[in-house]
Coordinates of C-alpha atoms and ligand atoms in Angstrom, one line a residue:
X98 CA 54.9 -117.9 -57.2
X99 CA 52.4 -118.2 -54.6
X100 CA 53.9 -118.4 -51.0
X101 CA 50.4 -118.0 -48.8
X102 CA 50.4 -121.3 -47.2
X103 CA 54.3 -120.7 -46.3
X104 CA 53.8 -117.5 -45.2
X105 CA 51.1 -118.7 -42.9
X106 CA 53.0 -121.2 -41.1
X107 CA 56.0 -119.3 -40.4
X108 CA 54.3 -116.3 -38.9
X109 CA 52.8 -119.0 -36.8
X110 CA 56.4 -120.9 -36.2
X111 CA 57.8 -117.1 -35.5
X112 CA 56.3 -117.3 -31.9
X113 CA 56.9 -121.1 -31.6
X114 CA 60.6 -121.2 -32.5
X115 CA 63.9 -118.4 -32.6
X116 CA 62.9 -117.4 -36.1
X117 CA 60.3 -119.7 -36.6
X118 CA 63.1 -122.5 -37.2
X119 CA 65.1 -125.2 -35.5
X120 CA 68.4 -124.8 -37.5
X121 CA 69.4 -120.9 -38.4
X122 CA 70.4 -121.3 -41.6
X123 CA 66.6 -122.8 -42.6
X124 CA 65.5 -119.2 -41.7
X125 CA 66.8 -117.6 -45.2
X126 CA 67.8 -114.7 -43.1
X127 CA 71.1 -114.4 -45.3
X128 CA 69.1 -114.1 -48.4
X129 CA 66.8 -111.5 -47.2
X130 CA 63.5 -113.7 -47.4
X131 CA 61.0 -115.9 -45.4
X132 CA 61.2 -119.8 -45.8
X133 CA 59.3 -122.1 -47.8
X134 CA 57.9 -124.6 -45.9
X135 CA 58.4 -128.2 -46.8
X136 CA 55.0 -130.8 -47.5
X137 CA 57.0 -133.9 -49.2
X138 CA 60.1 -134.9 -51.7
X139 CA 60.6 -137.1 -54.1
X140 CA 64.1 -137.9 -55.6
X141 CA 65.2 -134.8 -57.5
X142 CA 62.2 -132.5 -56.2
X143 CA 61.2 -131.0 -53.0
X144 CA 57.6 -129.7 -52.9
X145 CA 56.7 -126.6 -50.7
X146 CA 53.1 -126.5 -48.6
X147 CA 51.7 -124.3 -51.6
X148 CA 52.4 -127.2 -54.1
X149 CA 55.5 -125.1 -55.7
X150 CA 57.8 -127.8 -57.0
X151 CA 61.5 -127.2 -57.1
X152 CA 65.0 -129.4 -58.0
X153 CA 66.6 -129.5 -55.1
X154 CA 70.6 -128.7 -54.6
X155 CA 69.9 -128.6 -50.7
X156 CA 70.0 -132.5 -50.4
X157 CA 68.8 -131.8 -46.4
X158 CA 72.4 -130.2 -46.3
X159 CA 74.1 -133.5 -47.6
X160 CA 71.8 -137.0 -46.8
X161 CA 70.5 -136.8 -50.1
X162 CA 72.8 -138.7 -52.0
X163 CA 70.4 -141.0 -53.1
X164 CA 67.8 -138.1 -53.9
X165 CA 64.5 -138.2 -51.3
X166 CA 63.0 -140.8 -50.4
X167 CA 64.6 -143.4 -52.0
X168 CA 61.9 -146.8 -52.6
X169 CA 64.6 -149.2 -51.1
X170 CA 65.5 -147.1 -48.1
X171 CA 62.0 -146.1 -47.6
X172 CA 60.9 -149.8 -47.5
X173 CA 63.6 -150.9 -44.8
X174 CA 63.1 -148.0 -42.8
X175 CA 58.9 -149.1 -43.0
X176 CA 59.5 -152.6 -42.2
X177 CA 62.2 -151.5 -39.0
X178 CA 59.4 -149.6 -37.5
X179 CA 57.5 -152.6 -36.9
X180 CA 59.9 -154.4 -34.4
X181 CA 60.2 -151.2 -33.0
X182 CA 61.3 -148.2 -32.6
X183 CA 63.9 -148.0 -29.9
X184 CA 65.4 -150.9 -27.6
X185 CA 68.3 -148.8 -25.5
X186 CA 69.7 -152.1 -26.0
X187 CA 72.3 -153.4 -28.8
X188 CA 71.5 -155.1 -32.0
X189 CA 73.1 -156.8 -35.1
X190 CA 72.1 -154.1 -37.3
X191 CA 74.4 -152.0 -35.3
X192 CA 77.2 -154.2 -36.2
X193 CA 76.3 -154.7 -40.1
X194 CA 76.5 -150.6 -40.4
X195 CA 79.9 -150.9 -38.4
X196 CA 80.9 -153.5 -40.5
X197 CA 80.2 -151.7 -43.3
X198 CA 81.7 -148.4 -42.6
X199 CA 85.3 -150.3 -41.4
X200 CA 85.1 -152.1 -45.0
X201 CA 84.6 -149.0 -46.8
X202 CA 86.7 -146.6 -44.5
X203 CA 89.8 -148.7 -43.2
X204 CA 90.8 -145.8 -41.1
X205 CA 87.6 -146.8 -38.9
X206 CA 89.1 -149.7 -36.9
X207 CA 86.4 -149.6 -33.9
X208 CA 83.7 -146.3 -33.6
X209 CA 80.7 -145.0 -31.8
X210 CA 77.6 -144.3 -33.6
X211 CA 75.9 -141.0 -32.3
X212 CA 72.8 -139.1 -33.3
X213 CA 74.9 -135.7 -34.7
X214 CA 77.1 -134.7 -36.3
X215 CA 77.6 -132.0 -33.5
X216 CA 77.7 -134.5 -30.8
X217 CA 80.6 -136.7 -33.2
X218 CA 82.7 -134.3 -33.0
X219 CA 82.1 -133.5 -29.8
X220 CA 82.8 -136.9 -29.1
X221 CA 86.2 -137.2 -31.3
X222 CA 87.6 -134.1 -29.4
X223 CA 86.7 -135.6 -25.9
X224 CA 88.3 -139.0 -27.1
X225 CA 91.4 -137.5 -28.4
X226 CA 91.8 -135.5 -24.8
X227 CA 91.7 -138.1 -22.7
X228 CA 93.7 -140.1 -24.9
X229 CA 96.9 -137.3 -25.2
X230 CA 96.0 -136.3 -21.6
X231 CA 96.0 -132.4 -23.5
X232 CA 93.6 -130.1 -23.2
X233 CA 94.0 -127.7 -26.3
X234 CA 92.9 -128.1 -29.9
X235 CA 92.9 -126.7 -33.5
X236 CA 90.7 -126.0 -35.9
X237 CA 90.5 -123.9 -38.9
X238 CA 88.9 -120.8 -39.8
X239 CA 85.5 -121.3 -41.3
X240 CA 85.7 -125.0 -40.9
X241 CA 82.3 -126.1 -39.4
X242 CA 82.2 -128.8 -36.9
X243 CA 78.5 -128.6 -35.0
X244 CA 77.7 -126.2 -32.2
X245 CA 79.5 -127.7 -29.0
X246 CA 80.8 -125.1 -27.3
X247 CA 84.9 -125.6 -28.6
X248 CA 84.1 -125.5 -31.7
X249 CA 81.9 -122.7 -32.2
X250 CA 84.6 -120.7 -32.5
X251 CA 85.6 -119.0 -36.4
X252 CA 83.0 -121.8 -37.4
X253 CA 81.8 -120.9 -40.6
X254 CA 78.4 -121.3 -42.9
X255 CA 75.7 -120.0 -40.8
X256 CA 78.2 -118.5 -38.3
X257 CA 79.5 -116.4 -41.4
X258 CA 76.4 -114.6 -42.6
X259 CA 74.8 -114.4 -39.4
X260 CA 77.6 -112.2 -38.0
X261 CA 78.4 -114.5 -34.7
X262 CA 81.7 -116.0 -35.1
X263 CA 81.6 -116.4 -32.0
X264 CA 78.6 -117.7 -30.0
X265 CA 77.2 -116.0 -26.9
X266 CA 76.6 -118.5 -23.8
X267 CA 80.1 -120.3 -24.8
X268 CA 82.4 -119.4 -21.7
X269 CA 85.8 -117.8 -22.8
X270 CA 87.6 -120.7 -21.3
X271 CA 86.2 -122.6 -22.9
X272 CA 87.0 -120.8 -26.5
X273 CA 90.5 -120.5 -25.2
X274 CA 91.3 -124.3 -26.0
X275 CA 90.4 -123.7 -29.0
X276 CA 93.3 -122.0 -31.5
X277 CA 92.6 -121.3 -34.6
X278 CA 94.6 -122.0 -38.1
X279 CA 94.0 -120.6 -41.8
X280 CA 92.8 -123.3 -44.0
X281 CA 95.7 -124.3 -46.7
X282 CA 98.7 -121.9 -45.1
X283 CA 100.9 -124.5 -43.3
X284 CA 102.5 -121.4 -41.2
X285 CA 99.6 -120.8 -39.4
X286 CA 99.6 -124.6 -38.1
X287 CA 103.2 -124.6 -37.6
X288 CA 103.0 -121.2 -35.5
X289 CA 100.5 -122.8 -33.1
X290 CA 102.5 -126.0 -32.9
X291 CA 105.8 -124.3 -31.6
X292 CA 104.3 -121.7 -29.5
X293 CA 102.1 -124.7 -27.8
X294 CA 104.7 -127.2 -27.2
X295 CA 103.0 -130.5 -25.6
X296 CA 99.6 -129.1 -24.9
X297 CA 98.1 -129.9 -28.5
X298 CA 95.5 -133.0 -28.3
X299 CA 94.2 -132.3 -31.7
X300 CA 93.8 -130.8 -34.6
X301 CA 90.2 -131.2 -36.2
X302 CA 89.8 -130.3 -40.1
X303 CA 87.0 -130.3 -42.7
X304 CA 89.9 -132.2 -45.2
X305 CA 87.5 -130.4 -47.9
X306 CA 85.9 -127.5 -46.6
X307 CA 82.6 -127.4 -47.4
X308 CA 81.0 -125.0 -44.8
X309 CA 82.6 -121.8 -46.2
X310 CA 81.0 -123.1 -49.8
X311 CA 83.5 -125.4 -51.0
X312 CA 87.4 -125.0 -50.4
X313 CA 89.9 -128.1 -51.7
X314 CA 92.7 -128.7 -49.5
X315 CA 96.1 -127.2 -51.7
X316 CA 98.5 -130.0 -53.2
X317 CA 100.2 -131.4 -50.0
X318 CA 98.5 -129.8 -47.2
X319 CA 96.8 -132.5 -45.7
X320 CA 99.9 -134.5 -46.0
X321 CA 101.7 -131.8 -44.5
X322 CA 98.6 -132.0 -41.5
X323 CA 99.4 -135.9 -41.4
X324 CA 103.1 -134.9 -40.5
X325 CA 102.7 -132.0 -38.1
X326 CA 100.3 -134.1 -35.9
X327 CA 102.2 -136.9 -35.8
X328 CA 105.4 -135.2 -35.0
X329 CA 103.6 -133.7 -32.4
X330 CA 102.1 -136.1 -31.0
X331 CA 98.6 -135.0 -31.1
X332 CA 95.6 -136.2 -33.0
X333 CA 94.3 -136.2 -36.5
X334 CA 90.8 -135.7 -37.0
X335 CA 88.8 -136.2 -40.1
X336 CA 85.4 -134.0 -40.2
X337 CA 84.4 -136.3 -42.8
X338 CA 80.3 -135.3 -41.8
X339 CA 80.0 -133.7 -45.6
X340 CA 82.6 -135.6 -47.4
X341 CA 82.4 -139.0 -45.9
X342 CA 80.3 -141.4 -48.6
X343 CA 80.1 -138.3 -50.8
X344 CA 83.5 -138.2 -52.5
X345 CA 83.7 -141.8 -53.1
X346 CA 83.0 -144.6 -50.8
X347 CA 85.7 -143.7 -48.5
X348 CA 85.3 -139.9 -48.2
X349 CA 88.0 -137.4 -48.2
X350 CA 90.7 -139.9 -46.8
X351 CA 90.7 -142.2 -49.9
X352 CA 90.5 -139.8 -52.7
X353 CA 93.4 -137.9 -50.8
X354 CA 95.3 -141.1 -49.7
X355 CA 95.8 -139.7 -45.9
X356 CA 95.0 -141.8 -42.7
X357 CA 93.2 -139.5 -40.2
X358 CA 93.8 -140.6 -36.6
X359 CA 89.9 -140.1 -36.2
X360 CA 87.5 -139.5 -38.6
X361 CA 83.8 -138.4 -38.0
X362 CA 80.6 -138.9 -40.5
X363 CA 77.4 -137.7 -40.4
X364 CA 74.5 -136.5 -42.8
X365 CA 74.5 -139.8 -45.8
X366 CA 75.6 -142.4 -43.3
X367 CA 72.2 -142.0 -41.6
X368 CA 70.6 -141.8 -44.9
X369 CA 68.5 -138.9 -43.7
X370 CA 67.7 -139.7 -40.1
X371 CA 69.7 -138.4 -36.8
X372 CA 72.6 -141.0 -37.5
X373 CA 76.6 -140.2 -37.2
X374 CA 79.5 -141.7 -36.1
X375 CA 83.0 -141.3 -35.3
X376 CA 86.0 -143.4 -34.3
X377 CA 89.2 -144.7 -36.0
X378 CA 92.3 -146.3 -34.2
X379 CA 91.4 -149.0 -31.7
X380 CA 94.1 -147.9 -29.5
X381 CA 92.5 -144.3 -29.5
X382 CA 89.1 -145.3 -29.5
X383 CA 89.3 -148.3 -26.3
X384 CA 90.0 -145.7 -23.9
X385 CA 86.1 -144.6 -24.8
X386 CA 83.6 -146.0 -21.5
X387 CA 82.9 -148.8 -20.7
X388 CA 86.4 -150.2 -21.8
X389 CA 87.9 -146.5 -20.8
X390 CA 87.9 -143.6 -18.7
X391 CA 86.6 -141.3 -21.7
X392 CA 82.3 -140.8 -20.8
X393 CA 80.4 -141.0 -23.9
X394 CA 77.0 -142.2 -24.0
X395 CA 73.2 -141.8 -25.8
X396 CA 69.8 -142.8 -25.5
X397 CA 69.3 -143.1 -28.8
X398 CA 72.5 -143.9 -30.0
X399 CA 72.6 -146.6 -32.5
X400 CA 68.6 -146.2 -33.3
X401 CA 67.0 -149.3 -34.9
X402 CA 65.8 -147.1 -37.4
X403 CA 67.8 -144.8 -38.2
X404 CA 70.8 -147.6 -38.5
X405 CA 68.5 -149.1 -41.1
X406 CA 68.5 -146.7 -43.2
X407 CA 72.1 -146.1 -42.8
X408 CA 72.8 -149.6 -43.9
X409 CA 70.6 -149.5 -47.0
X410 CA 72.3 -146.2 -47.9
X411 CA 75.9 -147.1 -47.7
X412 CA 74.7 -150.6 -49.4
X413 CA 73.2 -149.2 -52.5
X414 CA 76.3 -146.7 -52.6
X415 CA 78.9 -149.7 -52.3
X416 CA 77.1 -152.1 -54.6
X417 CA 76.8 -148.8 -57.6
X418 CA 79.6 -147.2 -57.8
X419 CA 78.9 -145.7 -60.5
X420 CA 76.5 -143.1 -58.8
X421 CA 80.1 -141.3 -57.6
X422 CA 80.9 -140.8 -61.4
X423 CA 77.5 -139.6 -62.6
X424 CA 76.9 -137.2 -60.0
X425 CA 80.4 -136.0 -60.0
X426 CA 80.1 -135.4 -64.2
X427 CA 76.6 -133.6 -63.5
X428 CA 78.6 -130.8 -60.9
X429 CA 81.1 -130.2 -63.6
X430 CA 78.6 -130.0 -65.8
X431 CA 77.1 -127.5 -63.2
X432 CA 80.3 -125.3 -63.2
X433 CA 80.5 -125.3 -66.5
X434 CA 77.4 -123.2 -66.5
X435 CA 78.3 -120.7 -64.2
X436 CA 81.2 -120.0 -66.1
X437 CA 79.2 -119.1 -68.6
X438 CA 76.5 -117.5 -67.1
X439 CA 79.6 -115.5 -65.4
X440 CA 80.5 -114.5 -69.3
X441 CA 77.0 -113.9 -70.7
X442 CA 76.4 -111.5 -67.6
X443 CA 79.5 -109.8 -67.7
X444 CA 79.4 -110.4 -63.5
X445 CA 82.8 -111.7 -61.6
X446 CA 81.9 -115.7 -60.3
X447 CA 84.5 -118.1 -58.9
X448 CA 83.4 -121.7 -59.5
X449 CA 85.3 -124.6 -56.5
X450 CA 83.7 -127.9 -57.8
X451 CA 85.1 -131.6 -55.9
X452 CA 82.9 -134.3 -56.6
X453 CA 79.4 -133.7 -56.2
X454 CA 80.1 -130.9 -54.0
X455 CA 80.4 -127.4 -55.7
X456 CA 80.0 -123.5 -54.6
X457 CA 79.7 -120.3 -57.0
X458 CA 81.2 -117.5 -55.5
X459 CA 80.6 -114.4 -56.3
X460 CA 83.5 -112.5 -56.9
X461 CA 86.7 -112.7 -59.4
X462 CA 89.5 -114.1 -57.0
X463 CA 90.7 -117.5 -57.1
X464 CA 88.8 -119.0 -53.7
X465 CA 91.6 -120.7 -51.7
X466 CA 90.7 -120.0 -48.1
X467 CA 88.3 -118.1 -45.8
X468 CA 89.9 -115.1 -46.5
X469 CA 88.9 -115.4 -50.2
X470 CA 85.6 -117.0 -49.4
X471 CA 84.6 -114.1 -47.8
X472 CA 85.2 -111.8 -50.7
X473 CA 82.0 -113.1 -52.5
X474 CA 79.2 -110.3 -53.5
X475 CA 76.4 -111.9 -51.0
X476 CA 74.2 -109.5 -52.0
X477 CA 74.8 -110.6 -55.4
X478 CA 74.2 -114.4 -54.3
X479 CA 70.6 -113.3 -52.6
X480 CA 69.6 -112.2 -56.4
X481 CA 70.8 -115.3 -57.5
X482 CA 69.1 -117.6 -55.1
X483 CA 66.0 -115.9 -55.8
X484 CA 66.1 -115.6 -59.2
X485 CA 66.5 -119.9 -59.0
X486 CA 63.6 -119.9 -56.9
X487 CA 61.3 -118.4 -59.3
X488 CA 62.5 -120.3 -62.2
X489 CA 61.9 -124.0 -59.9
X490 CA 65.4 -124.0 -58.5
X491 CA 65.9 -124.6 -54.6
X492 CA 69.7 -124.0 -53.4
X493 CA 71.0 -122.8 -50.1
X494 CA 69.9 -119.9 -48.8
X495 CA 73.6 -118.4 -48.1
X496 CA 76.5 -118.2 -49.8
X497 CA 78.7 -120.3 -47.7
X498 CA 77.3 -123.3 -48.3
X499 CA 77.7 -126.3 -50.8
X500 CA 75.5 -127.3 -53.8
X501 CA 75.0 -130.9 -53.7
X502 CA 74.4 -133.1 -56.5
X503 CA 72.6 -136.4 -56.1
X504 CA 72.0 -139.7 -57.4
X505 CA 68.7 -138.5 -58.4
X506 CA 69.2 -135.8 -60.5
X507 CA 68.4 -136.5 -63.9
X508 CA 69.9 -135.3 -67.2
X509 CA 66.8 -133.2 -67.7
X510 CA 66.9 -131.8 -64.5
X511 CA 70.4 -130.7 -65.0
X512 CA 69.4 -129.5 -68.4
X513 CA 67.1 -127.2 -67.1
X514 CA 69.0 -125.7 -64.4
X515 CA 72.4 -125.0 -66.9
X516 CA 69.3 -123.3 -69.1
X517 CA 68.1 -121.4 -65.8
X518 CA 71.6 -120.9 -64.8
X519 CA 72.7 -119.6 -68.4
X520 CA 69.7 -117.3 -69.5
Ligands
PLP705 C1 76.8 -130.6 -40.7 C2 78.2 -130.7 -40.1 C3 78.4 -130.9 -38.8 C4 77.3 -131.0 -37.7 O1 76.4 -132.0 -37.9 P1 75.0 -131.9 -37.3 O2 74.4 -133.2 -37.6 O3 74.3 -130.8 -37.9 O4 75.2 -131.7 -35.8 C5 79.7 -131.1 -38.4 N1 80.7 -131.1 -39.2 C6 80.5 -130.8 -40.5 C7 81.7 -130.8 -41.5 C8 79.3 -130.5 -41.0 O5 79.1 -130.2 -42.3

């Protein structure tokens, strides 16, 4: 496979950018190589500068639900740019995606839309604390929720196989609001509820976890979550930014038939532009400025553009349901083959498949929590990813991330890779 072109750029990028990149995980530090660097993508494919084509399970870490650059979203987003690009100023498109985000997700009686997913949760955290008048939170142990500064603690995916759990530059104090829980052992959460009486304003969870590869919730915990919080008086939060629109229409909370208190999404509802959102109950979310005391606030927010292609995204989803069950058949489908690659090669692999999401781990124990998560061979995974490259196959760079199936994927694409995968 010839790289040049690639190679090129990055040693250029290395002196414009930390690591030549403006996310971490983009870097392919984890898997011990350089990155490709993108020219242009087309539904299923992704095509580097050196005209290598690949399927892509990357999906831009999740948008791609529809595949890239989907005709209908593309035209909406063409014809938005001609009225213009930003107005700082509101407009009905705004309310159409609201609209369509409360029909899909009842939970989401009134929201904000944002430009991150970092800055949603940012935002749900903030809301919740000036709602319960509390200053501490929890969140669970390689559950990702952006890079503000409470949350980058015990935060998963890049976090993991870059060795920085914690973040230099976040202020201890800041970190010490932040308590930490093991994902699917209710004593953990029950431990920090008692020894924190009254001083919890929420608890934030990734109701799948899909930044540690991809963890289900056990039968019952996030009913046990709903409990605790309520008995508590402190706030549920959703992290819906992967799952939301990916699980079903209504995320996490409708396959798993829990109301979060707060819910944030990101990634699909901007339909691959800087687009996310978060709110839920109107009595949590009024107390957000103007109509509150809570500051919140964005240039940008609510982009012309990027609520455009929001709004085509979540339409096609609601008006095809059907897209759920293909893509969701195609990641079993997906498993399926790792088992038997896992058999044929006589090497330990742990398939975790929920929906479109799913994650091969590399190692023979049952993958409940980060515990277990963190006993995959990621040596063994920088073969793999490699290995996929070569044969045409573009997955993420680390272990601890999700593959994502989309819309686009064709039967011969996931022909191929089960024959890559099962060689
Ligand atoms: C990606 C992600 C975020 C952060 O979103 P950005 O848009 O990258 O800031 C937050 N939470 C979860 C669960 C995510 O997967």
């Amino acid at each position: 496979m010839n790289i040049s072109r690639s190679e090129e750029l990055y040693r250029t990028a290395l002196d414009l950018m930390p690591g030549g990149v403006n996310s971490p995980v983009r870097a392919f530090g984890s898997v011990g190589r350089n990155p490709l660097f993108i020219d242009h993508a087309k539904g299923s494919r992704i095509y580097d500068v050196d005209g290598n084509a690949f399927i892509d399970y990357v999906c831009s870490w999740g948008p791609g639900i529809l595949g890239h650059a989907h005709p209908e979203v593309v035209e909406a987003v063409q014809k938005a740019c001609v009225d213009g690009l930003t107005f700082g100023a509101p407009t009905g498109k705004e309310n159409r995606l609201a609209g369509l985000i409360r029909d899909f997700v009842p939970s989401m009686e009134m929201m904000r839309l944002v430009s991150s997913g970092t800055e949603a949760t940012m935002s749900a955290i903030r809301a919740a604390r000036g709602y319960t008048g509390r200053d501490k939170i929890i969140k669970f142990k390689g559950c990702y929720h952006g890079h503000s500064d409470g949350l980058l603690v015990q935060a998963g995916s890049a976090a993991l196989t870059q060795s920085v759990p914690d973040s230099a530059g976040v202020p201890a104090s800041y970190a010490m609001q932040t308590l930490v829980a093991l994902f699917n052992d209710r004593d953990s959460v029950r431990e920090l509820f008692e020894n924190n009486k009254d001083q919890i304003a929420a608890l934030i969870v990734e109701p799948v976890a899909a930044n540690m590869g991809v963890v289900p919730p056990e039968e019952g915990f996030l009913e046990f979550l709903r409990e605790i919080t309520a008995e508590n008086g402190a706030v549920l939060i959703f992290d819906e930014v992967i799952t939301g629109f990916r699980l079903g229409i209504g995320g996490a909370q409708e396959m798993y038939g829990i109301k979060p208190d707060l819910t944030t999404f990101g990634k699909i509802v901007g339909g691959g532009m800087p687009m996310a959102v978060y709110g839920g109950k109107k009595e949590i979310m009024k107390n957000v400025a103007p109509t509150g005391k809570v500051y919140q606030a964005g240039t940008l927010s609510g982009n012309p553009i990027a609520t455009t292609a929001g709004i085509k995204t979540l339409e096609i989803l609601g008006d095809h349901p059907e897209i759920y069950l293909r893509i969701e058949q195609k990641a079993k489908e997906l498993a399926e083959a790792f088992r038997l690659r896992s058999v044929k090669r006589q090497i330990p692999l742990h398939v975790n498949q929920v929906g479109s999401l799913l994650c091969a781990y590399f190692t023979d124990v049952d993958v409940k929590d980060y515990a277990g998560a963190l006993t995959s061979d990621t040596k063994a995974y920088a073969e793999y990813f490699g290995e996929l490259l070569e044969h045409g196959i573009y997955v993420a760079p680390s272990q601890f991330e999700a593959m994502f199936v989309s819309g686009a994927h064709s039967d011969e694409d996931i022909r191929r890779t089960i024959e890559v995968l099962t060689a």
